[in-house]
Coordinates of C-alpha atoms and ligand atoms in Angstrom, one line a residue:
Chain A
M1 CA 43.4 48.8 25.7
E2 CA 40.6 51.3 25.1
Y3 CA 37.1 50.3 23.8
D4 CA 34.4 52.1 21.9
E5 CA 30.7 52.1 22.8
N6 CA 30.3 48.7 21.0
G7 CA 33.0 47.1 23.1
V8 CA 35.4 47.1 20.2
S9 CA 39.0 47.9 21.0
I10 CA 40.3 51.2 19.5
V11 CA 43.3 50.9 17.3
S12 CA 44.7 52.8 14.3
N13 CA 43.4 52.4 10.8
D14 CA 46.8 51.1 9.7
F15 CA 46.6 48.4 12.3
K16 CA 43.1 47.4 11.2
K17 CA 44.4 47.1 7.7
E18 CA 47.3 45.0 8.8
I19 CA 45.0 42.6 10.5
F20 CA 42.7 42.3 7.5
E21 CA 45.7 41.8 5.2
E22 CA 47.0 39.0 7.5
A23 CA 43.6 37.3 7.2
K24 CA 43.5 37.6 3.5
K25 CA 47.0 36.2 3.1
D26 CA 45.9 33.0 4.9
F27 CA 45.9 30.2 2.4
R28 CA 42.3 29.2 3.3
Y29 CA 40.8 32.7 2.9
E30 CA 40.2 32.6 -0.9
E31 CA 38.4 29.3 -0.6
Y32 CA 36.3 30.4 2.4
V33 CA 35.2 33.8 1.0
R34 CA 33.7 33.6 -2.4
G35 CA 30.6 35.7 -3.2
C36 CA 27.6 36.2 -1.0
L37 CA 23.9 36.3 -1.9
N38 CA 23.1 37.8 1.5
C39 CA 20.5 35.0 1.8
G40 CA 20.9 34.3 5.5
V41 CA 20.7 30.5 5.1
C42 CA 24.0 30.2 7.1
T43 CA 22.6 32.4 9.9
G44 CA 19.3 30.5 9.9
G45 CA 21.2 27.3 10.6
C46 CA 23.8 28.8 13.0
P47 CA 23.1 27.7 16.6
P48 CA 24.6 30.8 18.4
H49 CA 22.5 33.1 16.3
R50 CA 19.5 32.2 18.4
F51 CA 21.2 33.4 21.5
F52 CA 23.6 36.2 20.6
D53 CA 23.8 39.1 18.2
F54 CA 26.1 37.0 16.0
S55 CA 25.6 36.1 12.3
P56 CA 27.8 34.2 9.8
R57 CA 26.1 36.2 7.1
M58 CA 27.6 39.3 8.6
V59 CA 31.0 37.6 8.9
L60 CA 30.9 37.1 5.1
Q61 CA 29.4 40.5 4.3
N62 CA 32.1 42.2 6.5
C63 CA 34.8 40.4 4.6
K64 CA 33.3 41.1 1.2
S65 CA 33.0 44.8 2.1
N66 CA 36.8 45.1 2.0
D67 CA 36.5 47.5 4.9
P68 CA 39.2 46.7 7.5
A69 CA 37.2 48.6 10.2
L70 CA 34.3 46.1 9.8
V71 CA 36.6 43.1 10.0
W72 CA 38.3 44.6 13.0
G73 CA 34.9 45.1 14.6
M74 CA 34.6 41.3 14.8
M75 CA 38.0 40.7 16.4
D76 CA 37.0 41.1 20.1
E77 CA 33.9 39.4 21.4
Y78 CA 32.3 38.6 18.1
V79 CA 34.6 35.9 16.8
W80 CA 34.3 34.0 20.0
A81 CA 30.6 33.5 19.8
C82 CA 31.0 30.9 17.0
F83 CA 30.6 27.2 18.0
Q84 CA 32.8 26.0 15.1
C85 CA 30.1 23.6 14.1
F86 CA 30.4 24.4 10.4
T87 CA 26.7 24.2 9.7
C88 CA 27.1 27.4 7.8
A89 CA 29.7 25.8 5.4
M90 CA 27.4 22.8 4.9
I91 CA 24.5 24.9 3.7
C92 CA 25.9 28.0 2.1
P93 CA 24.7 28.0 -1.6
F94 CA 27.9 29.9 -2.6
L95 CA 30.1 27.3 -0.8
N96 CA 31.5 30.0 1.5
N97 CA 32.8 29.0 4.9
P98 CA 32.0 31.7 7.5
G99 CA 33.0 29.4 10.4
G100 CA 36.4 28.9 8.6
V101 CA 36.8 32.6 8.4
I102 CA 36.2 32.8 12.1
A103 CA 38.9 30.2 12.6
I104 CA 41.3 32.3 10.6
L105 CA 40.5 35.5 12.7
R106 CA 40.7 33.6 16.0
E107 CA 44.1 32.3 15.1
I108 CA 45.3 35.8 14.4
S109 CA 43.9 36.9 17.7
V110 CA 45.6 34.0 19.5
R111 CA 48.9 34.4 17.6
R112 CA 49.0 38.1 18.5
G113 CA 47.8 37.6 22.1
F114 CA 44.8 39.9 21.9
E115 CA 43.0 40.5 25.2
S116 CA 39.8 38.7 24.0
A117 CA 41.8 35.6 23.2
K118 CA 43.4 35.6 26.6
K119 CA 40.0 36.0 28.3
V120 CA 38.3 33.3 26.3
L121 CA 41.2 30.8 26.7
K122 CA 41.6 31.3 30.4
P123 CA 39.2 28.5 31.5
Y124 CA 41.1 26.1 29.2
S125 CA 44.2 26.5 31.2
R126 CA 43.0 23.7 33.5
V127 CA 42.4 21.5 30.5
L128 CA 45.9 22.2 29.1
L129 CA 47.5 21.6 32.5
K130 CA 45.7 18.3 32.8
L131 CA 46.6 17.4 29.3
T132 CA 50.3 18.1 29.7
A133 CA 50.5 16.5 33.1
Y134 CA 48.5 13.3 32.6
G135 CA 47.6 13.1 28.9
N136 CA 44.0 13.3 29.9
Q137 CA 41.7 16.1 28.7
L138 CA 39.1 15.9 31.4
S139 CA 38.9 14.0 34.7
P140 CA 36.2 13.8 37.3
D141 CA 37.8 16.2 39.7
M142 CA 37.6 19.0 37.1
I143 CA 33.8 18.9 37.3
Q144 CA 33.1 22.0 39.4
P145 CA 30.1 24.3 39.3
D146 CA 32.2 27.4 38.6
F147 CA 33.7 25.9 35.5
F148 CA 30.7 24.0 34.0
P149 CA 27.7 26.3 34.3
D150 CA 26.5 25.0 31.0
W151 CA 26.0 21.6 32.5
G152 CA 22.8 22.9 34.0
P153 CA 21.3 22.9 37.6
H154 CA 22.6 19.4 38.4
I155 CA 26.2 20.3 38.2
G156 CA 26.4 20.9 42.0
Y157 CA 25.2 17.4 42.7
A158 CA 27.4 15.9 40.0
S159 CA 30.5 17.4 41.6
E160 CA 29.9 16.1 45.1
D161 CA 31.2 12.7 46.6
L162 CA 33.2 11.9 43.5
P163 CA 35.2 8.9 44.9
L164 CA 31.9 7.2 45.9
K165 CA 30.2 7.9 42.6
R166 CA 33.2 6.6 40.8
K167 CA 32.9 3.3 42.7
A168 CA 29.3 3.0 41.6
I169 CA 30.2 3.0 37.9
P170 CA 29.5 -0.6 36.8
M171 CA 32.7 -1.0 34.7
P172 CA 36.4 -1.0 35.4
T173 CA 37.7 2.5 36.3
L174 CA 41.0 3.4 37.8
Q175 CA 39.2 4.2 41.1
V176 CA 40.8 7.6 41.2
T177 CA 39.2 11.0 40.4
N178 CA 42.2 12.8 38.9
L179 CA 42.5 10.6 35.9
A180 CA 40.1 9.1 33.4
W181 CA 42.6 6.7 32.0
D182 CA 46.3 6.0 32.2
V183 CA 48.6 7.4 29.6
A184 CA 52.1 5.9 29.0
P185 CA 55.1 8.3 29.2
E186 CA 56.0 7.5 25.6
A187 CA 52.6 8.7 24.5
M188 CA 53.1 11.9 26.6
K189 CA 56.5 12.5 25.0
E190 CA 55.0 12.1 21.5
L191 CA 52.3 14.6 22.5
Y192 CA 54.9 17.2 23.5
T193 CA 56.7 16.7 20.2
I194 CA 53.4 17.3 18.3
F195 CA 52.7 20.4 20.5
E196 CA 56.1 21.7 19.7
E197 CA 55.9 21.1 16.0
A198 CA 52.4 22.5 15.7
G199 CA 53.3 25.7 17.7
V200 CA 51.0 25.0 20.6
F201 CA 53.6 25.7 23.2
K202 CA 54.4 29.0 21.5
I203 CA 50.7 30.0 21.5
I204 CA 50.5 29.2 25.2
E205 CA 53.6 31.3 25.9
V206 CA 51.9 34.3 24.2
V207 CA 48.4 33.9 25.7
D208 CA 49.4 32.8 29.2
P209 CA 53.1 33.2 30.2
S210 CA 52.6 31.9 33.7
L211 CA 50.8 28.8 32.6
Y212 CA 53.6 28.3 30.0
E213 CA 56.2 28.2 32.8
I214 CA 54.3 25.6 34.8
I215 CA 53.7 23.5 31.7
Q216 CA 57.4 23.7 30.7
D217 CA 58.4 22.3 34.2
I218 CA 56.0 19.4 33.8
V219 CA 57.3 18.7 30.3
D220 CA 60.9 18.7 31.5
D221 CA 60.1 16.3 34.3
V222 CA 58.3 13.8 32.1
R223 CA 61.0 14.0 29.4
S224 CA 63.8 13.3 31.9
E225 CA 62.0 10.2 33.4
Chain B
M1 CA 8.7 17.9 -53.2
A2 CA 7.9 19.0 -49.7
E3 CA 10.6 19.2 -47.1
N4 CA 10.7 16.7 -44.2
I5 CA 11.5 18.1 -40.8
L6 CA 11.7 16.2 -37.5
V7 CA 10.5 17.8 -34.3
I8 CA 11.5 16.0 -31.1
G9 CA 9.3 16.9 -28.0
G10 CA 5.7 17.8 -28.0
G11 CA 5.6 20.6 -25.4
P12 CA 4.7 24.2 -26.1
A13 CA 7.9 24.8 -28.1
G14 CA 7.7 21.6 -30.2
L15 CA 3.9 21.9 -30.8
H16 CA 4.2 25.5 -32.0
A17 CA 7.2 24.7 -34.3
A18 CA 5.4 21.7 -35.8
I19 CA 2.3 23.8 -36.5
E20 CA 4.2 26.6 -38.1
L21 CA 6.1 24.2 -40.3
A22 CA 3.0 22.3 -41.3
E23 CA 1.4 25.6 -42.3
L24 CA 4.3 26.1 -44.7
G25 CA 3.5 22.8 -46.2
V26 CA 6.4 20.9 -44.6
N27 CA 5.9 17.2 -43.8
V28 CA 6.5 17.2 -40.0
S29 CA 7.2 14.2 -37.8
L30 CA 6.4 15.1 -34.2
V31 CA 8.0 12.7 -31.8
E32 CA 6.8 12.7 -28.1
R33 CA 7.9 10.3 -25.5
D34 CA 4.8 10.7 -23.3
T35 CA 1.3 9.3 -24.1
F36 CA 0.1 12.9 -24.7
F37 CA 1.1 16.2 -26.1
G38 CA 1.4 19.5 -24.1
G39 CA 4.7 19.0 -22.2
N40 CA 5.1 19.9 -18.6
P41 CA 2.0 22.2 -18.4
K42 CA -0.1 19.3 -19.4
K43 CA 1.6 16.7 -17.3
F44 CA 1.3 18.8 -14.2
K45 CA -2.2 20.1 -15.1
Y46 CA -1.4 23.8 -14.9
K47 CA -4.7 25.5 -14.6
Y48 CA -4.1 29.2 -14.8
L49 CA -1.0 30.7 -16.4
F50 CA 1.0 33.7 -15.4
P51 CA 1.2 36.6 -16.2
D52 CA -2.5 37.1 -16.9
L53 CA -4.0 34.1 -15.1
Q54 CA -5.7 32.9 -18.2
P55 CA -6.8 29.3 -18.3
A56 CA -3.9 27.1 -19.4
E57 CA -6.4 25.4 -21.7
N58 CA -6.5 28.6 -23.8
V59 CA -2.8 28.1 -24.6
I60 CA -1.9 24.4 -24.3
G61 CA -5.3 23.1 -25.5
E62 CA -5.1 25.4 -28.5
L63 CA -1.6 24.1 -29.4
I64 CA -2.6 20.5 -29.0
K65 CA -5.7 21.0 -31.1
G66 CA -3.7 22.8 -33.8
A67 CA -1.2 20.0 -34.0
E68 CA -3.8 17.2 -33.9
S69 CA -6.0 18.7 -36.6
N70 CA -3.1 19.3 -39.1
N71 CA -2.6 16.5 -41.6
N72 CA 0.9 17.6 -42.5
I73 CA 2.0 16.5 -39.0
K74 CA 2.7 12.9 -38.5
K75 CA 2.3 12.3 -34.7
Y76 CA 4.2 9.8 -32.8
L77 CA 3.3 9.3 -29.1
S78 CA 5.0 7.0 -26.6
A79 CA 7.9 7.4 -29.0
N80 CA 11.6 8.0 -29.1
I81 CA 14.4 8.4 -31.5
E82 CA 16.0 5.0 -31.5
S83 CA 19.0 5.9 -33.7
F84 CA 20.1 8.9 -35.6
K85 CA 22.8 9.5 -38.2
E86 CA 23.9 12.2 -40.6
D87 CA 23.4 11.5 -44.2
G88 CA 25.3 14.2 -46.2
K89 CA 23.4 17.4 -45.4
K90 CA 20.4 15.3 -44.4
F91 CA 19.6 13.1 -41.4
S92 CA 18.3 9.6 -41.0
A93 CA 16.4 8.6 -37.9
V94 CA 14.7 5.5 -36.6
I95 CA 11.5 6.5 -34.8
K96 CA 10.2 3.9 -32.4
S97 CA 6.7 4.1 -31.1
S98 CA 3.8 1.8 -30.0
T99 CA 3.1 1.1 -33.7
G100 CA 6.6 -0.1 -34.4
S101 CA 9.8 1.3 -35.8
E102 CA 10.1 3.6 -38.8
T103 CA 13.2 4.8 -40.6
K104 CA 12.9 8.3 -42.2
T105 CA 15.1 10.9 -43.8
F106 CA 14.9 14.5 -42.7
D107 CA 16.2 17.8 -44.1
S108 CA 16.5 19.3 -40.7
V109 CA 15.7 18.7 -37.0
I110 CA 14.3 20.7 -34.2
V111 CA 15.0 19.6 -30.6
A112 CA 12.3 20.7 -28.1
T113 CA 12.7 18.2 -25.3
G114 CA 12.2 20.7 -22.5
F115 CA 13.1 20.5 -18.9
E116 CA 12.5 18.4 -15.7
H117 CA 11.6 19.8 -12.3
F118 CA 14.4 19.7 -9.8
D119 CA 13.7 17.0 -7.2
P120 CA 13.6 18.8 -3.9
A121 CA 14.3 15.5 -2.0
K122 CA 17.9 16.0 -3.3
D123 CA 18.3 18.9 -0.8
S124 CA 17.7 17.3 2.6
K125 CA 17.3 20.6 4.5
Y126 CA 13.8 20.9 3.1
S127 CA 12.5 17.6 4.4
Y128 CA 10.6 17.0 1.2
Q129 CA 8.9 13.5 1.2
L130 CA 9.5 13.4 5.0
F131 CA 6.5 15.5 5.8
D132 CA 3.2 15.3 3.9
D133 CA 2.6 19.0 4.2
V134 CA 5.9 19.9 2.5
I135 CA 5.2 19.9 -1.3
D136 CA 6.7 21.7 -4.2
I137 CA 5.3 24.1 -6.9
K138 CA 4.6 21.4 -9.4
D139 CA 2.7 19.4 -6.8
L140 CA 0.7 22.5 -5.8
E141 CA 0.1 23.3 -9.5
R142 CA -1.3 19.9 -10.0
M143 CA -3.4 20.0 -6.8
M144 CA -4.8 23.4 -7.8
G145 CA -5.4 22.1 -11.3
E146 CA -7.6 19.4 -9.7
G147 CA -9.4 22.0 -7.6
N148 CA -7.7 20.9 -4.3
F149 CA -6.1 23.6 -2.2
T150 CA -6.1 21.7 1.2
R151 CA -3.3 20.3 3.4
P152 CA -2.2 16.9 2.1
S153 CA -1.9 15.5 5.7
N154 CA -5.6 16.1 6.7
G155 CA -7.5 17.7 3.8
K156 CA -8.2 20.8 5.9
P157 CA -7.6 24.4 4.7
P158 CA -4.2 25.6 5.8
K159 CA -4.1 28.4 8.4
N160 CA -0.7 29.6 7.0
V161 CA 1.5 28.6 4.1
A162 CA 5.2 29.2 3.5
I163 CA 6.5 29.4 0.0
I164 CA 10.3 29.0 -0.3
L165 CA 12.0 30.3 -3.4
C166 CA 15.2 29.2 -5.2
V167 CA 14.9 25.5 -4.2
G168 CA 17.4 23.7 -6.4
S169 CA 18.5 26.9 -8.1
R170 CA 21.3 29.3 -7.3
D171 CA 22.9 26.8 -5.1
R172 CA 26.3 25.2 -5.7
H173 CA 25.5 22.4 -3.2
V174 CA 22.9 21.0 -5.5
G175 CA 25.0 21.8 -8.6
N176 CA 22.7 24.4 -10.1
Q177 CA 24.2 27.8 -10.0
Y178 CA 21.7 29.4 -12.4
C179 CA 18.3 31.1 -11.7
S180 CA 15.3 29.2 -13.0
R181 CA 13.6 32.4 -14.0
V182 CA 10.0 31.4 -13.8
C183 CA 9.7 30.1 -10.2
C184 CA 9.4 33.6 -8.6
T185 CA 6.5 34.4 -10.9
V186 CA 4.9 31.0 -10.5
S187 CA 5.1 31.3 -6.7
V188 CA 3.6 34.8 -6.6
K189 CA 0.9 33.5 -8.9
Q190 CA 0.3 30.6 -6.6
A191 CA 0.2 32.8 -3.5
I192 CA -2.5 34.9 -5.2
E193 CA -4.5 31.8 -6.1
L194 CA -4.2 30.5 -2.5
K195 CA -5.4 33.8 -1.1
E196 CA -8.3 34.0 -3.6
H197 CA -9.3 30.5 -2.5
F198 CA -8.7 30.9 1.2
P199 CA -8.7 34.7 2.1
E200 CA -8.1 33.9 5.8
T201 CA -4.9 31.9 5.1
E202 CA -1.6 33.7 5.8
V203 CA 0.8 33.3 3.0
Y204 CA 4.6 34.0 3.4
I205 CA 7.2 34.0 0.6
F206 CA 10.8 33.5 1.7
Y207 CA 13.1 34.9 -0.9
M208 CA 16.7 35.9 -1.8
D209 CA 15.7 38.1 -4.7
I210 CA 12.2 38.4 -6.2
R211 CA 12.8 38.1 -9.9
T212 CA 9.4 38.8 -11.5
Y213 CA 11.1 40.4 -14.5
G214 CA 9.5 42.7 -16.9
F215 CA 5.7 42.9 -16.7
Y216 CA 5.6 39.9 -14.4
E217 CA 6.3 42.5 -11.7
D218 CA 2.6 43.4 -11.8
L219 CA 1.8 40.1 -10.1
Y220 CA 4.3 40.7 -7.4
W221 CA 2.8 44.1 -6.6
K222 CA -0.7 42.7 -6.7
A223 CA 0.3 39.9 -4.2
M224 CA 1.3 42.6 -1.7
E225 CA -1.3 45.2 -2.4
E226 CA -4.4 43.2 -2.9
H227 CA -3.6 40.0 -0.9
D228 CA -1.3 41.1 1.8
V229 CA 1.2 38.3 1.0
Q230 CA 4.1 38.5 3.5
I231 CA 7.4 38.8 1.6
V232 CA 10.3 37.9 3.9
K233 CA 14.0 38.2 2.8
G234 CA 15.9 35.1 4.0
R235 CA 16.4 31.6 2.8
V236 CA 15.1 28.8 5.0
A237 CA 17.9 26.8 6.6
E238 CA 15.9 23.9 8.0
I239 CA 12.4 22.3 8.1
T240 CA 11.5 20.2 11.1
S241 CA 8.3 18.9 12.5
G242 CA 6.3 21.2 14.9
P243 CA 3.5 20.9 17.4
D244 CA -0.1 20.2 16.3
N245 CA 0.8 18.6 13.0
T246 CA 2.8 21.6 11.7
V247 CA 6.1 22.0 10.1
I248 CA 8.6 24.5 11.4
C249 CA 10.6 26.7 9.0
K250 CA 13.8 27.9 10.6
G251 CA 15.9 30.7 9.1
E252 CA 17.0 34.3 9.3
D253 CA 14.8 37.2 8.4
T254 CA 17.7 39.3 7.2
L255 CA 15.8 42.6 7.2
L256 CA 13.3 42.6 10.1
R257 CA 13.1 39.9 12.7
G258 CA 16.5 38.2 12.7
P259 CA 16.2 34.5 13.7
F260 CA 12.8 33.0 13.2
E261 CA 11.2 29.6 13.7
I262 CA 7.6 29.6 12.5
P263 CA 5.2 26.7 12.4
F264 CA 3.3 26.4 9.2
D265 CA 0.4 24.2 8.1
M266 CA 1.9 23.8 4.6
V267 CA 5.2 24.5 2.9
V268 CA 5.6 24.9 -0.9
L269 CA 9.1 24.6 -2.3
A270 CA 9.7 26.6 -5.5
S271 CA 11.8 23.9 -7.1
G272 CA 13.6 25.0 -10.3
M273 CA 14.1 23.6 -13.7
E274 CA 16.8 21.3 -14.9
G275 CA 18.0 20.0 -18.2
G276 CA 16.9 16.5 -17.1
P277 CA 18.2 13.2 -18.4
Q278 CA 16.8 14.0 -21.9
S279 CA 19.3 16.8 -22.5
P280 CA 22.4 14.6 -22.3
E281 CA 20.5 11.9 -24.1
M282 CA 19.8 14.2 -27.0
A283 CA 23.4 15.5 -27.0
D284 CA 24.6 12.0 -27.2
K285 CA 22.2 10.7 -29.8
L286 CA 22.4 13.7 -32.1
G287 CA 26.0 14.6 -31.6
I288 CA 25.3 18.1 -30.3
E289 CA 26.8 19.8 -27.2
L290 CA 25.6 20.2 -23.6
D291 CA 26.3 23.4 -21.8
E292 CA 27.9 23.7 -18.3
H293 CA 24.4 23.9 -16.7
G294 CA 23.2 20.6 -18.1
F295 CA 21.0 22.1 -20.9
L296 CA 21.6 21.9 -24.6
K297 CA 24.1 24.4 -25.9
Q298 CA 23.3 27.2 -28.2
A299 CA 25.7 27.9 -31.0
N300 CA 25.8 31.6 -29.9
V301 CA 23.7 32.6 -27.0
T302 CA 23.1 36.0 -28.5
L303 CA 23.4 35.8 -32.2
S304 CA 22.0 32.3 -33.0
P305 CA 20.2 31.0 -29.9
F306 CA 18.1 28.5 -31.9
K307 CA 21.0 26.8 -33.5
S308 CA 22.9 23.9 -32.0
N309 CA 26.6 23.5 -32.8
K310 CA 25.6 21.1 -35.6
D311 CA 24.3 22.5 -38.9
G312 CA 20.8 21.4 -39.6
I313 CA 19.9 20.7 -35.9
F314 CA 18.0 23.5 -34.2
L315 CA 16.9 24.1 -30.6
A316 CA 13.7 25.5 -29.1
G317 CA 12.2 26.0 -25.6
A318 CA 13.3 25.0 -22.2
C319 CA 15.8 22.5 -23.5
T320 CA 18.3 25.4 -23.7
G321 CA 17.5 26.9 -20.3
P322 CA 14.6 27.8 -18.0
K323 CA 12.0 30.0 -19.6
A324 CA 8.3 30.9 -19.7
I325 CA 5.7 29.4 -22.1
A326 CA 5.6 32.6 -24.2
D327 CA 9.4 32.3 -24.7
A328 CA 9.1 28.6 -25.5
I329 CA 6.4 29.3 -28.1
L330 CA 8.4 32.2 -29.6
E331 CA 11.5 30.0 -29.9
G332 CA 9.4 27.2 -31.5
G333 CA 8.5 29.7 -34.2
A334 CA 12.0 31.0 -34.6
A335 CA 13.5 27.6 -34.7
A336 CA 10.9 26.6 -37.3
M337 CA 12.1 29.4 -39.5
D338 CA 15.7 28.4 -39.2
A339 CA 14.9 24.8 -39.8
Y340 CA 12.8 25.7 -42.8
I341 CA 15.5 27.8 -44.4
Y342 CA 18.1 25.1 -43.9
A343 CA 15.8 22.5 -45.4
K344 CA 14.9 24.7 -48.4
K345 CA 18.5 25.3 -49.2
N346 CA 19.5 21.7 -49.1
S347 CA 16.5 19.7 -50.3
Ligands
FAD1 C1 5.5 24.8 -11.7 C2 5.6 25.6 -13.0 C3 4.6 26.4 -13.4 C4 4.8 27.1 -14.6 N1 3.8 28.0 -14.9 C5 3.9 28.8 -16.0 C6 3.0 29.7 -16.4 O1 2.0 29.9 -15.6 N2 3.2 30.5 -17.5 C7 4.3 30.3 -18.2 O2 4.5 31.1 -19.2 N3 5.2 29.4 -17.9 C8 5.1 28.6 -16.9 N4 6.0 27.7 -16.6 C9 7.1 27.4 -17.5 C10 6.7 26.4 -18.6 O3 6.4 25.1 -17.9 C11 7.8 26.2 -19.6 O4 8.1 27.4 -20.2 C12 7.3 25.3 -20.8 O5 6.8 24.0 -20.3 C13 8.5 25.0 -21.7 O6 8.0 24.3 -22.8 P1 8.9 23.3 -23.7 O7 8.1 22.8 -24.8 O8 10.2 23.9 -24.0 O9 9.2 22.1 -22.7 P2 8.3 21.0 -21.9 O10 7.1 21.6 -21.4 O11 9.2 20.4 -20.9 O12 8.0 20.0 -23.0 C14 9.0 19.1 -23.5 C15 8.4 17.9 -24.1 O13 9.4 17.1 -24.7 C16 9.1 15.7 -24.4 N5 10.4 15.0 -24.4 C17 11.4 15.1 -23.5 N6 12.4 14.2 -23.9 C18 12.0 13.6 -25.0 C19 12.6 12.6 -25.8 N7 13.8 12.1 -25.5 N8 11.9 12.2 -26.8 C20 10.7 12.7 -27.1 N9 10.1 13.6 -26.4 C21 10.7 14.1 -25.3 C22 8.5 15.8 -23.0 O14 7.8 14.6 -22.7 C23 7.6 17.0 -23.1 O15 6.4 16.7 -23.6 C24 5.9 27.0 -15.4 C25 6.9 26.1 -14.9 C26 6.8 25.5 -13.7 C27 8.0 24.7 -13.3
SF4_2 S1 30.6 27.4 12.4 FE1 30.2 29.1 13.7 S2 29.2 30.6 12.3 FE2 29.1 28.6 11.3 S3 27.1 27.8 11.8 FE3 28.6 27.0 13.3 S4 28.5 28.5 15.0 FE4 27.5 29.5 13.3
SF4_3 S1 24.7 31.3 3.2 FE1 26.5 32.0 2.0 S2 25.6 33.3 0.5 FE2 24.0 33.1 2.1 S3 24.4 34.8 3.4 FE3 25.6 33.1 4.3 S4 27.6 33.3 3.4 FE4 26.2 34.6 2.2
SF4_4 S1 13.1 32.8 -10.5 FE1 13.2 33.4 -8.4 S2 12.8 31.5 -7.2 FE2 13.4 30.9 -9.3 S3 15.6 30.6 -9.1 FE3 15.3 32.7 -9.9 S4 15.3 34.0 -8.0 FE4 15.0 31.8 -7.4

């Protein structure tokens, strides 16, 4: 994929239009995009706005512009800056939902396997693997400096001597570091059914085909138990 | 025999209507729920009025004097309409006041029950009532009317003041989609008054749109040109406590700075106008309609703005929507004419 000077992937105008139409066809779009006073109250309350060049006001304005190029401009890095906290929706005087619009755009990006989606979701492959293998989202052994830089300067210390630290926790634990709690196989099987019905497996197949293969092996194993 | 006309509400609109009718020889009953006449400008001690910064006393004081000195006006204070019914083309009302209840027949009625200020505590992002130094325009109007321009928390002059527009207006979350029309001009006026009192104080106005319509624009220009009031486009998203007894306004400056968090000594919320509880109360008692904004409904907003949907009952002033005193007085006169014509035809 080629990129312009703003880091936005270069595609044809027809493709930009197609993506914008797909967003507008989403059943939530009409509810999320109403009018916009350009007041900036959403952006004022938006946590990432303090750190990045990202603004829910611009999300709404770009949508209202009806210009597919402006909407496409958000599909790469931009949509992934949002925390999905929905502060914007809580305070917008027009009852818009910029965070909801972001969710719609992200879903398109994931469904279509865009590069930005693949890149952003990469770190989550460990979580997905853990989830499908053990029904746990996070376990102590996943705490590693490379993956949790946002935990601050103490992450190095936090990730050392895990078995010992586990023992020091003054409440019953499983005394292992690869599990937080035990999940029954029945629950796991139900989880797979939900994943199947909700299209989660299909998404994984698009975004990370090799992860999909590993996960399918695990699913088959558990199901045949 | 002279006509009998009931005027409910003794603010600028009701006072002017009553005086005009009395001048025509009508027997007017002026019913006011408060212990005084003059409406919101009196209640909140407005000192100087936009657009020309003349003393409020020139206007409100004159109206009150005019009504009090006119013997054709029977004045009821601390009063309310206890019951009301149609009686052919006429109306029969029980007026209850401190002196007891009186039943009277009227040829026509003018409702001029005005507005209530939006209570900014209803919108939690502004932290009104949480911090002493967060006040609203009616509080500041009253403070300035009492000659007090200082910070409520410590009585010292504020180093900087933020004025936030559209509080409780143009916001679906609080249920008021309309613009309150006067708060931009009131705020610009207050900014000028603050600067005249404390030239060293920095005054910021945070706005979505500045709506100093018509000649009120002069004040807006004056605020920038003569007083260097900072006009920032962006609605404040949150007010929190800051260092050294300040309050922090957080928001987006949509044109210049991007995200900002500025500590202020004092914040003034430009809370808007609402139909208040009196509008539905009047609609209910008199059998007239409310509009979708919570004010009393005009028969035709363009053709007959002073008529209610019921023959013989007329409307004047802020009870039909936010407006300035000049408009309220104008409408008082116009409704008086309509009510007089109706009474003349049917008495
Ligand atoms: C902070 C602020 C500052 C302002 N400054 C200016 C200014 O400088 N210049 C300007 O032109 N305009 C100004 N305005 C606008 C001005 O306040 C209104 O235009 C004006 O008060 C409207 O007059 P009114 O008579 O319609 O209503 P009100 O002033 O609200 O009077 C209504 C009266 O009816 C009475 N009443 C209510 N219900 C009942 C009932 N059920 N029975 C009997 N009586 C009842 C009330 O007690 C009140 O006395 C300002 C508004 C605000 C919010
Ligand atoms: S949902 Fe996204 S856009 Fe909205 S306030 Fe949160 S981070 Fe900002
Ligand atoms: S808060 Fe709503 S109206 Fe204001 S800029 Fe954001 S999306 Fe537009
Ligand atoms: S007059 Fe100004 S402050 Fe008041 S609601 Fe309208 S735009 Fe907002």
